[in-house]
């Protein structure tokens, strides 16, 4: 209480402003009188706070402060009655906190569901969440709870899986935006966001048929080359006579989803010349309405843009039967809850869950712009990624083509209706043949790249999975039969790519007619021969799926060919878990976000959002990494952390892209060079194969490409170039390391001495080190009570040590974005960005060794030689 | 672009003298198309198959085939295109290591390879180009495996 003593109150600050005039008098002579009321008023709040703070204490604190050490007893911290009476009421009793109910109680289906609902309030769970949460480290990102890495597998295991087996990753968080309308209108709107110089766009002949998936980087309209939004993949719905309007699915990353949506809206409203009209349907309806058994899909049907009334009728007709089913559904398993949770709610579940509508906050986001309808299919499609040569086998086992033959009775199922159409059933037969051909291939890389295949498959839950060992040993027969039905014979056509998955009504029906896991299990248990597949006939679900081929990396000198090839499987929502489990049974190895990153690192490809520093999402990611790294650094004691001033690292926690590009400093904006032709020229200049093309190394680049190189530089002064880094000898590049130009002496030394790995940077002096030491010493003494002076707080001078990017002796031209040991090449490798101006300097200083750079990691003074390629 | 492809293709492209491929080559040079090779069609892989590549260490491949030969008494060595030399070398080395106990029989075949030509501009159709490449399949087997095993057993016993 000394701090609040009388003396201080007399020259208190509250009166200071008011009695400025007589301030000097107060100092000189004692006050005549004090206005008590006013005086008390000023301090009332403060005192109240103090009072509250002293009264309320936790148990442990109470014991600490209020009683002498000799009187303390261990039991006091648990049992309040052990405390003396006078102290007791000052203590907030821990015991009156709500006791955690027993595990048995918590695991009751109802309570567990409630808990799940609560946990999903702030983020979205993937459908396979429960499965993953038991086996994976989960992270919260982009509004989703995403599996990051398996708890029992290293990244090396994941590399092995992608190289030799099958890695499966749930990427259902990828968001899909559907655009519907006339082809011309769509194209004119969408083409404002992409630039044909960066590669093929939405309107490319290759993609317009709808047989292939395309990809491109989108920009904000009119801002190219600045203002990148992010990469997207897309595919068109194959044309058919019954659908004059075209449909386009644009798949984007959730980090760029909102930006893209707005930008698309803006661009369409510009071309259509009318404002965007939000026709989205909020489904978060009152609880009692939910209790009446209305489900989400039904509510969605109320959407004004639904003109397909015929199908709707049938669907509602179906629902009556379905509700009867649902009444005995209250003992569902949880995996199944996950599958159904978002789509339908049984009566009992909803009435007992007051917070239910929080979960189904699925907003049917739609907007009508002129003649174009944009629909968000976020969380309404599931996407699994299969990587590796075995993925072919796994998919072959998991996806069994459904039987669509039926006697011509009343068409009660969606597939009967859909395949009644002669054209559809013919297409189905073609798809079946095609898929059989595909199954003969040993790897996805044997097929034409990016092809989209539509299939209708059986319910994977009724098929008995083969034992994992059977799979590996099966292929022992048929040694050298050269079947020359080559991959060339498999021609992709529009019929093969078309799928009922495109139709909203069918998607809904497929979800709503899904037999619950409980029912399937019951049927299985009643099955006479256990372990064999169920025969459900027409009652078995047929699920429309889309398969998209991923071709892996293009084979070059440096890499193993087609690494990372595989398939993407697109399913209607609600079916994720069934297919996931089936694939796991068939030998796929599950992975998470880290596996995706590792794959990109091994491929040395760009991964969104990390490797797109010119997008908003990429910058957010960089900021996150920066704060994380800073926190990690400051957690360590000073002696146990690197002194970055001494190491001469200006930005140890972030990438200073801005400083790389602004030479003349007109604008601090930078962008990544993505123009295909320019990159090609750069490749000609900088990609020199290490051993083979010695001749090429000796030659100077020909005049033509030299001229175009100069031209590129004049056009893209503010640009960064994505480079791949390969180490010359040992060592690995690390995040935030620098890429700099070697001096002539370095190169000469390297040539003379084969063991010369690189020069060593001179250690910088830390001007503040002595100060810091002194400060620490004083603080120590002060703590001991020897030195009475409180340590003065000197404002830290940070501006001083901000050097220019010129890294002392060797000029920095770029930073390493990610690096590490590459398992495919067996040495250190990484990826980074260099400024184009820096590359020009590199080229000028070393015309014969133009891809030779020095890299230095932030925690070392050692430079190492490495080679870059564009 | 062609500079960045490996030798396998270059030799095969040189062999190819069909007209259509020349046309495509022109198109590629004009930067209208980009070449992307598909993986060659593989046969189902058994335990005894070794597909020879030029990127893997030779000694490693030799050791691996030796191991298979010892355990299974036979090994099939497959080589495609530029890797044929290597496959033959591997087989001969195996034979000389076997000191007369290993026999081999070679088959040659022609494989159809497919390249995709990816258009570089929006108004071009995708194309595929198929070319042929030679392959070799060498079966290495122990002459009289039973006998060899017996003799080994005897050696162990003594």
Short mmCIF file of N, CA, C and O in Angstrom, two decimals, chain A residues 300-401:
data_model
loop_
_atom_site.label_atom_id
_atom_site.label_comp_id
_atom_site.label_asym_id
_atom_site.label_seq_id
_atom_site.Cartn_x
_atom_site.Cartn_y
_atom_site.Cartn_z
N UNK A 300 -32.87 -25.74 -48.87
CA UNK A 300 -32.13 -25.21 -50.00
C UNK A 300 -33.00 -25.15 -51.24
O UNK A 300 -32.83 -24.30 -52.10
N UNK A 301 -33.93 -26.07 -51.29
CA UNK A 301 -34.78 -26.12 -52.47
C UNK A 301 -35.63 -24.87 -52.62
O UNK A 301 -36.15 -24.60 -53.69
N UNK A 302 -35.78 -24.15 -51.53
CA UNK A 302 -36.61 -22.95 -51.59
C UNK A 302 -35.95 -21.84 -52.39
O UNK A 302 -36.53 -20.80 -52.62
N UNK A 303 -34.72 -22.08 -52.73
CA UNK A 303 -33.99 -21.07 -53.48
C UNK A 303 -34.74 -20.65 -54.73
O UNK A 303 -35.26 -21.48 -55.46
N UNK A 304 -34.83 -19.36 -54.97
CA UNK A 304 -35.65 -18.86 -56.07
C UNK A 304 -35.17 -19.28 -57.44
O UNK A 304 -35.91 -19.24 -58.39
N UNK A 305 -33.90 -19.65 -57.54
CA UNK A 305 -33.38 -19.97 -58.85
C UNK A 305 -33.62 -21.40 -59.25
O UNK A 305 -33.18 -21.85 -60.29
N UNK A 306 -34.32 -22.11 -58.38
CA UNK A 306 -34.55 -23.52 -58.70
C UNK A 306 -35.69 -23.64 -59.67
O UNK A 306 -36.84 -23.46 -59.33
N UNK A 307 -35.37 -23.96 -60.90
CA UNK A 307 -36.46 -24.05 -61.86
C UNK A 307 -36.76 -25.49 -62.22
O UNK A 307 -37.61 -25.77 -63.03
N UNK A 308 -36.04 -26.37 -61.61
CA UNK A 308 -36.22 -27.77 -61.98
C UNK A 308 -37.27 -28.39 -61.08
O UNK A 308 -37.00 -29.15 -60.18
N UNK A 309 -38.49 -28.02 -61.33
CA UNK A 309 -39.54 -28.40 -60.37
C UNK A 309 -39.87 -29.88 -60.45
O UNK A 309 -40.26 -30.48 -59.48
N UNK A 310 -39.69 -30.42 -61.60
CA UNK A 310 -40.08 -31.81 -61.80
C UNK A 310 -39.33 -32.74 -60.85
O UNK A 310 -39.89 -33.56 -60.16
N UNK A 311 -38.03 -32.51 -60.83
CA UNK A 311 -37.20 -33.37 -60.00
C UNK A 311 -37.46 -33.13 -58.52
O UNK A 311 -37.34 -34.01 -57.69
N UNK A 312 -37.79 -31.88 -58.26
CA UNK A 312 -38.02 -31.52 -56.87
C UNK A 312 -39.18 -32.32 -56.28
O UNK A 312 -39.13 -32.79 -55.17
N UNK A 313 -40.20 -32.46 -57.11
CA UNK A 313 -41.37 -33.19 -56.66
C UNK A 313 -41.01 -34.61 -56.28
O UNK A 313 -41.37 -35.11 -55.24
N UNK A 314 -40.26 -35.21 -57.16
CA UNK A 314 -39.89 -36.59 -56.91
C UNK A 314 -39.05 -36.69 -55.65
O UNK A 314 -39.19 -37.59 -54.85
N UNK A 315 -38.23 -35.66 -55.50
CA UNK A 315 -37.35 -35.69 -54.35
C UNK A 315 -38.12 -35.60 -53.05
O UNK A 315 -37.88 -36.33 -52.10
N UNK A 316 -39.09 -34.69 -53.04
CA UNK A 316 -39.87 -34.55 -51.82
C UNK A 316 -40.70 -35.80 -51.58
O UNK A 316 -40.93 -36.19 -50.46
N UNK A 317 -41.13 -36.39 -52.67
CA UNK A 317 -41.84 -37.65 -52.54
C UNK A 317 -41.00 -38.70 -51.85
O UNK A 317 -41.46 -39.46 -51.02
N UNK A 318 -39.77 -38.70 -52.20
CA UNK A 318 -38.85 -39.66 -51.61
C UNK A 318 -38.63 -39.42 -50.13
O UNK A 318 -38.41 -40.31 -49.36
N UNK A 319 -38.72 -38.15 -49.80
CA UNK A 319 -38.34 -37.81 -48.43
C UNK A 319 -39.30 -38.36 -47.39
O UNK A 319 -38.93 -38.59 -46.26
N UNK A 320 -40.55 -38.54 -47.81
CA UNK A 320 -41.52 -39.08 -46.86
C UNK A 320 -41.06 -40.44 -46.36
O UNK A 320 -41.06 -40.72 -45.17
N UNK A 321 -40.66 -41.25 -47.31
CA UNK A 321 -40.18 -42.58 -46.94
C UNK A 321 -38.94 -42.48 -46.09
O UNK A 321 -38.71 -43.28 -45.19
N UNK A 322 -38.21 -41.47 -46.39
CA UNK A 322 -36.93 -41.34 -45.72
C UNK A 322 -37.08 -40.99 -44.25
O UNK A 322 -36.34 -41.44 -43.40
N UNK A 323 -38.12 -40.17 -44.00
CA UNK A 323 -38.30 -39.75 -42.62
C UNK A 323 -38.64 -40.91 -41.71
O UNK A 323 -38.27 -40.93 -40.56
N UNK A 324 -39.36 -41.86 -42.28
CA UNK A 324 -39.69 -43.04 -41.48
C UNK A 324 -38.40 -43.74 -41.10
O UNK A 324 -38.21 -44.20 -39.99
N UNK A 325 -37.52 -43.77 -42.05
CA UNK A 325 -36.22 -44.39 -41.79
C UNK A 325 -35.51 -43.70 -40.64
O UNK A 325 -34.89 -44.30 -39.81
N UNK A 326 -35.65 -42.40 -40.65
CA UNK A 326 -34.83 -41.63 -39.74
C UNK A 326 -35.22 -41.79 -38.28
O UNK A 326 -34.43 -41.52 -37.40
N UNK A 327 -36.46 -42.19 -38.05
CA UNK A 327 -36.91 -42.23 -36.66
C UNK A 327 -36.11 -43.20 -35.82
O UNK A 327 -35.93 -42.98 -34.63
N UNK A 328 -35.68 -44.26 -36.41
CA UNK A 328 -34.89 -45.19 -35.59
C UNK A 328 -33.39 -44.94 -35.76
O UNK A 328 -32.58 -45.83 -35.65
N UNK A 329 -33.13 -43.72 -36.01
CA UNK A 329 -31.74 -43.40 -36.34
C UNK A 329 -30.94 -42.84 -35.19
O UNK A 329 -29.80 -42.45 -35.36
N UNK A 330 -31.58 -42.76 -34.04
CA UNK A 330 -30.90 -42.01 -32.99
C UNK A 330 -29.71 -42.72 -32.40
O UNK A 330 -29.04 -42.20 -31.54
N UNK A 331 -29.45 -43.93 -32.86
CA UNK A 331 -28.24 -44.58 -32.36
C UNK A 331 -27.20 -44.70 -33.48
O UNK A 331 -26.58 -45.71 -33.64
N UNK A 332 -27.10 -43.66 -34.19
CA UNK A 332 -26.11 -43.67 -35.27
C UNK A 332 -24.70 -43.64 -34.74
O UNK A 332 -24.43 -43.16 -33.66
N UNK A 333 -23.83 -44.12 -35.55
CA UNK A 333 -22.42 -43.99 -35.18
C UNK A 333 -21.95 -42.60 -35.58
O UNK A 333 -22.60 -41.91 -36.33
N UNK A 334 -20.79 -42.25 -35.07
CA UNK A 334 -20.39 -40.85 -35.24
C UNK A 334 -19.80 -40.57 -36.59
O UNK A 334 -19.97 -39.51 -37.14
N UNK A 335 -19.13 -41.53 -37.10
CA UNK A 335 -18.58 -41.31 -38.42
C UNK A 335 -19.73 -41.00 -39.36
O UNK A 335 -19.62 -40.18 -40.26
N UNK A 336 -20.81 -41.64 -39.06
CA UNK A 336 -21.94 -41.43 -39.91
C UNK A 336 -22.57 -40.08 -39.65
O UNK A 336 -23.01 -39.40 -40.55
N UNK A 337 -22.53 -39.68 -38.40
CA UNK A 337 -23.03 -38.36 -38.10
C UNK A 337 -22.28 -37.33 -38.91
O UNK A 337 -22.82 -36.40 -39.46
N UNK A 338 -20.99 -37.57 -38.98
CA UNK A 338 -20.17 -36.64 -39.75
C UNK A 338 -20.61 -36.61 -41.19
O UNK A 338 -20.66 -35.59 -41.83
N UNK A 339 -20.92 -37.78 -41.67
CA UNK A 339 -21.32 -37.83 -43.07
C UNK A 339 -22.62 -37.11 -43.30
O UNK A 339 -22.78 -36.40 -44.27
N UNK A 340 -23.52 -37.29 -42.36
CA UNK A 340 -24.84 -36.76 -42.61
C UNK A 340 -25.06 -35.40 -41.97
O UNK A 340 -25.91 -34.66 -42.38
N UNK A 341 -24.27 -35.15 -40.95
CA UNK A 341 -24.54 -34.04 -40.06
C UNK A 341 -24.92 -32.77 -40.75
O UNK A 341 -25.84 -32.08 -40.33
N UNK A 342 -24.18 -32.45 -41.79
CA UNK A 342 -24.43 -31.16 -42.41
C UNK A 342 -25.67 -31.20 -43.27
O UNK A 342 -26.23 -30.18 -43.60
N UNK A 343 -26.05 -32.38 -43.67
CA UNK A 343 -27.09 -32.42 -44.67
C UNK A 343 -28.47 -32.69 -44.08
O UNK A 343 -29.44 -32.08 -44.49
N UNK A 344 -28.55 -33.61 -43.16
CA UNK A 344 -29.88 -33.86 -42.64
C UNK A 344 -29.84 -34.08 -41.13
O UNK A 344 -28.86 -34.53 -40.58
N UNK A 345 -30.93 -33.73 -40.53
CA UNK A 345 -31.02 -33.90 -39.09
C UNK A 345 -32.27 -34.69 -38.77
O UNK A 345 -33.36 -34.34 -39.20
N UNK A 346 -32.08 -35.73 -38.04
CA UNK A 346 -33.24 -36.48 -37.60
C UNK A 346 -33.97 -35.69 -36.52
O UNK A 346 -33.45 -34.74 -35.96
N UNK A 347 -35.18 -36.12 -36.21
CA UNK A 347 -35.98 -35.38 -35.26
C UNK A 347 -35.32 -35.31 -33.89
O UNK A 347 -35.17 -34.27 -33.31
N UNK A 348 -34.92 -36.45 -33.43
CA UNK A 348 -34.47 -36.51 -32.05
C UNK A 348 -33.20 -35.71 -31.84
O UNK A 348 -33.04 -35.06 -30.82
N UNK A 349 -32.35 -35.78 -32.80
CA UNK A 349 -31.08 -35.07 -32.65
C UNK A 349 -31.31 -33.58 -32.47
O UNK A 349 -30.77 -32.95 -31.60
N UNK A 350 -32.13 -33.06 -33.36
CA UNK A 350 -32.25 -31.62 -33.38
C UNK A 350 -32.96 -31.06 -32.17
O UNK A 350 -32.59 -30.02 -31.66
N UNK A 351 -33.99 -31.77 -31.71
CA UNK A 351 -34.73 -31.21 -30.60
C UNK A 351 -33.87 -31.16 -29.34
O UNK A 351 -34.06 -30.32 -28.49
N UNK A 352 -32.93 -32.06 -29.26
CA UNK A 352 -32.13 -32.08 -28.06
C UNK A 352 -30.90 -31.21 -28.17
O UNK A 352 -30.11 -31.13 -27.25
N UNK A 353 -30.74 -30.60 -29.30
CA UNK A 353 -29.55 -29.76 -29.45
C UNK A 353 -29.94 -28.33 -29.76
O UNK A 353 -30.29 -28.00 -30.89
N UNK A 354 -29.90 -27.49 -28.74
CA UNK A 354 -30.32 -26.11 -28.98
C UNK A 354 -29.37 -25.36 -29.91
O UNK A 354 -29.76 -24.40 -30.54
N UNK A 355 -28.14 -25.79 -29.97
CA UNK A 355 -27.17 -25.03 -30.76
C UNK A 355 -27.04 -25.57 -32.18
O UNK A 355 -26.13 -25.24 -32.89
N UNK A 356 -27.99 -26.40 -32.52
CA UNK A 356 -27.84 -27.13 -33.79
C UNK A 356 -27.68 -26.21 -34.99
O UNK A 356 -26.85 -26.44 -35.86
N UNK A 357 -28.44 -25.15 -35.00
CA UNK A 357 -28.43 -24.35 -36.23
C UNK A 357 -27.10 -23.66 -36.47
O UNK A 357 -26.82 -23.18 -37.56
N UNK A 358 -26.28 -23.69 -35.45
CA UNK A 358 -24.95 -23.12 -35.63
C UNK A 358 -24.15 -23.94 -36.64
O UNK A 358 -23.38 -23.40 -37.40
N UNK A 359 -24.34 -25.23 -36.59
CA UNK A 359 -23.55 -26.09 -37.46
C UNK A 359 -23.98 -25.95 -38.90
O UNK A 359 -23.18 -25.86 -39.81
N UNK A 360 -25.27 -26.00 -39.07
CA UNK A 360 -25.75 -26.00 -40.43
C UNK A 360 -25.87 -24.58 -40.92
O UNK A 360 -26.84 -24.18 -41.51
N UNK A 361 -24.89 -23.82 -40.61
CA UNK A 361 -24.88 -22.45 -41.07
C UNK A 361 -24.45 -22.45 -42.55
O UNK A 361 -23.88 -21.50 -43.03
N UNK A 362 -24.69 -23.56 -43.19
CA UNK A 362 -24.34 -23.65 -44.60
C UNK A 362 -25.17 -22.63 -45.35
O UNK A 362 -26.37 -22.78 -45.49
N UNK A 363 -24.52 -21.62 -45.78
CA UNK A 363 -25.23 -20.61 -46.53
C UNK A 363 -25.11 -20.99 -47.99
O UNK A 363 -24.03 -21.20 -48.50
N UNK A 364 -26.24 -21.13 -48.58
CA UNK A 364 -26.24 -21.49 -49.98
C UNK A 364 -25.89 -20.24 -50.78
O UNK A 364 -26.74 -19.54 -51.29
N UNK A 365 -24.61 -19.99 -50.83
CA UNK A 365 -24.17 -18.72 -51.38
C UNK A 365 -24.34 -18.71 -52.89
O UNK A 365 -23.77 -19.53 -53.59
N UNK A 366 -25.14 -17.79 -53.32
CA UNK A 366 -25.39 -17.68 -54.76
C UNK A 366 -25.46 -16.23 -55.11
O UNK A 366 -25.83 -15.41 -54.30
N UNK A 367 -25.09 -15.92 -56.31
CA UNK A 367 -25.42 -14.58 -56.75
C UNK A 367 -25.68 -14.57 -58.24
O UNK A 367 -25.05 -15.29 -59.01
N UNK A 368 -26.67 -13.79 -58.56
CA UNK A 368 -27.12 -13.73 -59.94
C UNK A 368 -26.63 -12.41 -60.53
O UNK A 368 -26.94 -11.35 -60.03
N UNK A 369 -25.83 -12.52 -61.55
CA UNK A 369 -25.35 -11.31 -62.19
C UNK A 369 -25.81 -11.37 -63.63
O UNK A 369 -25.25 -12.11 -64.44
N UNK A 370 -26.82 -10.61 -63.93
CA UNK A 370 -27.35 -10.63 -65.29
C UNK A 370 -27.82 -12.03 -65.62
O UNK A 370 -28.69 -12.58 -64.97
N UNK A 371 -27.19 -12.63 -66.63
CA UNK A 371 -27.60 -13.97 -67.03
C UNK A 371 -26.68 -15.02 -66.43
O UNK A 371 -26.75 -16.19 -66.80
N UNK A 372 -25.81 -14.59 -65.57
CA UNK A 372 -24.85 -15.55 -65.03
C UNK A 372 -25.16 -15.84 -63.57
O UNK A 372 -25.44 -14.93 -62.78
N UNK A 373 -25.13 -17.10 -63.26
CA UNK A 373 -25.42 -17.51 -61.89
C UNK A 373 -24.16 -18.10 -61.28
O UNK A 373 -23.57 -19.03 -61.81
N UNK A 374 -23.75 -17.50 -60.17
CA UNK A 374 -22.59 -18.03 -59.46
C UNK A 374 -23.06 -18.75 -58.21
O UNK A 374 -23.81 -18.20 -57.42
N UNK A 375 -22.64 -19.96 -58.04
CA UNK A 375 -23.03 -20.74 -56.87
C UNK A 375 -21.77 -21.22 -56.17
O UNK A 375 -20.85 -21.68 -56.82
N UNK A 376 -21.80 -21.10 -54.87
CA UNK A 376 -20.65 -21.62 -54.12
C UNK A 376 -20.92 -23.07 -53.78
O UNK A 376 -21.94 -23.39 -53.17
N UNK A 377 -20.02 -23.92 -54.17
CA UNK A 377 -20.13 -25.34 -53.80
C UNK A 377 -19.14 -25.68 -52.69
O UNK A 377 -18.69 -26.80 -52.57
N UNK A 378 -18.82 -24.65 -51.91
CA UNK A 378 -17.91 -24.86 -50.79
C UNK A 378 -18.52 -25.88 -49.83
O UNK A 378 -19.70 -25.76 -49.49
N UNK A 379 -17.77 -26.84 -49.44
CA UNK A 379 -18.19 -27.90 -48.52
C UNK A 379 -19.32 -28.75 -49.06
O UNK A 379 -20.00 -29.43 -48.31
N UNK A 380 -19.59 -28.69 -50.34
CA UNK A 380 -20.63 -29.55 -50.86
C UNK A 380 -20.10 -30.57 -51.85
O UNK A 380 -20.82 -31.35 -52.43
N UNK A 381 -18.80 -30.51 -52.03
CA UNK A 381 -18.13 -31.54 -52.81
C UNK A 381 -16.92 -31.98 -52.00
O UNK A 381 -16.35 -31.21 -51.25
N UNK A 382 -16.59 -33.20 -52.16
CA UNK A 382 -15.44 -33.74 -51.44
C UNK A 382 -14.35 -34.03 -52.46
O UNK A 382 -14.64 -34.46 -53.57
N UNK A 383 -13.13 -33.76 -52.07
CA UNK A 383 -12.04 -34.03 -53.00
C UNK A 383 -10.93 -34.77 -52.27
O UNK A 383 -10.41 -34.29 -51.27
N UNK A 384 -10.63 -35.95 -52.74
CA UNK A 384 -9.51 -36.72 -52.19
C UNK A 384 -8.40 -36.76 -53.23
O UNK A 384 -8.66 -36.92 -54.41
N UNK A 385 -7.19 -36.64 -52.75
CA UNK A 385 -6.07 -36.68 -53.68
C UNK A 385 -5.29 -37.97 -53.47
O UNK A 385 -4.94 -38.32 -52.35
N UNK A 386 -5.05 -38.67 -54.55
CA UNK A 386 -4.28 -39.92 -54.50
C UNK A 386 -2.99 -39.67 -55.25
O UNK A 386 -3.01 -39.30 -56.41
N UNK A 387 -1.87 -39.87 -54.58
CA UNK A 387 -0.58 -39.63 -55.22
C UNK A 387 0.24 -40.91 -55.17
O UNK A 387 0.27 -41.59 -54.16
N UNK A 388 0.91 -41.19 -56.25
CA UNK A 388 1.81 -42.33 -56.26
C UNK A 388 1.38 -43.41 -57.24
O UNK A 388 0.23 -43.46 -57.65
N UNK A 389 2.31 -44.29 -57.61
CA UNK A 389 2.02 -45.29 -58.62
C UNK A 389 0.96 -46.32 -58.19
O UNK A 389 0.25 -46.85 -59.02
N UNK A 390 0.86 -46.56 -56.90
CA UNK A 390 -0.11 -47.56 -56.44
C UNK A 390 -1.54 -47.02 -56.45
O UNK A 390 -2.48 -47.80 -56.29
N UNK A 391 -1.66 -45.70 -56.61
CA UNK A 391 -3.00 -45.12 -56.49
C UNK A 391 -3.94 -45.73 -57.53
O UNK A 391 -5.13 -45.83 -57.32
N UNK A 392 -3.34 -46.13 -58.63
CA UNK A 392 -4.11 -46.80 -59.67
C UNK A 392 -4.78 -48.05 -59.11
O UNK A 392 -5.97 -48.26 -59.29
N UNK A 393 -4.00 -48.84 -58.41
CA UNK A 393 -4.51 -50.09 -57.87
C UNK A 393 -5.58 -49.83 -56.81
O UNK A 393 -6.60 -50.49 -56.77
N UNK A 394 -5.27 -48.87 -55.96
CA UNK A 394 -6.20 -48.57 -54.86
C UNK A 394 -7.54 -48.13 -55.42
O UNK A 394 -8.60 -48.60 -55.00
N UNK A 395 -7.49 -47.26 -56.43
CA UNK A 395 -8.74 -46.75 -56.99
C UNK A 395 -9.48 -47.86 -57.74
O UNK A 395 -10.70 -47.93 -57.71
N UNK A 396 -8.72 -48.71 -58.37
CA UNK A 396 -9.33 -49.81 -59.11
C UNK A 396 -10.15 -50.68 -58.15
O UNK A 396 -11.23 -51.16 -58.49
N UNK A 397 -9.61 -50.86 -56.96
CA UNK A 397 -10.31 -51.69 -55.97
C UNK A 397 -11.48 -50.95 -55.35
O UNK A 397 -12.52 -51.53 -55.07
N UNK A 398 -11.28 -49.65 -55.10
CA UNK A 398 -12.30 -48.89 -54.38
C UNK A 398 -13.50 -48.57 -55.27
O UNK A 398 -14.64 -48.65 -54.84
N UNK A 399 -13.20 -48.20 -56.50
CA UNK A 399 -14.29 -47.78 -57.37
C UNK A 399 -14.73 -48.94 -58.24
O UNK A 399 -14.08 -49.30 -59.20
N UNK A 400 -15.80 -49.54 -57.82
CA UNK A 400 -16.39 -50.61 -58.62
C UNK A 400 -17.54 -50.00 -59.41
O UNK A 400 -18.42 -49.37 -58.83
N UNK A 401 -17.48 -50.20 -60.71
CA UNK A 401 -18.51 -49.59 -61.54
C UNK A 401 -19.89 -50.14 -61.16
O UNK A 401 -20.06 -51.35 -60.98
#
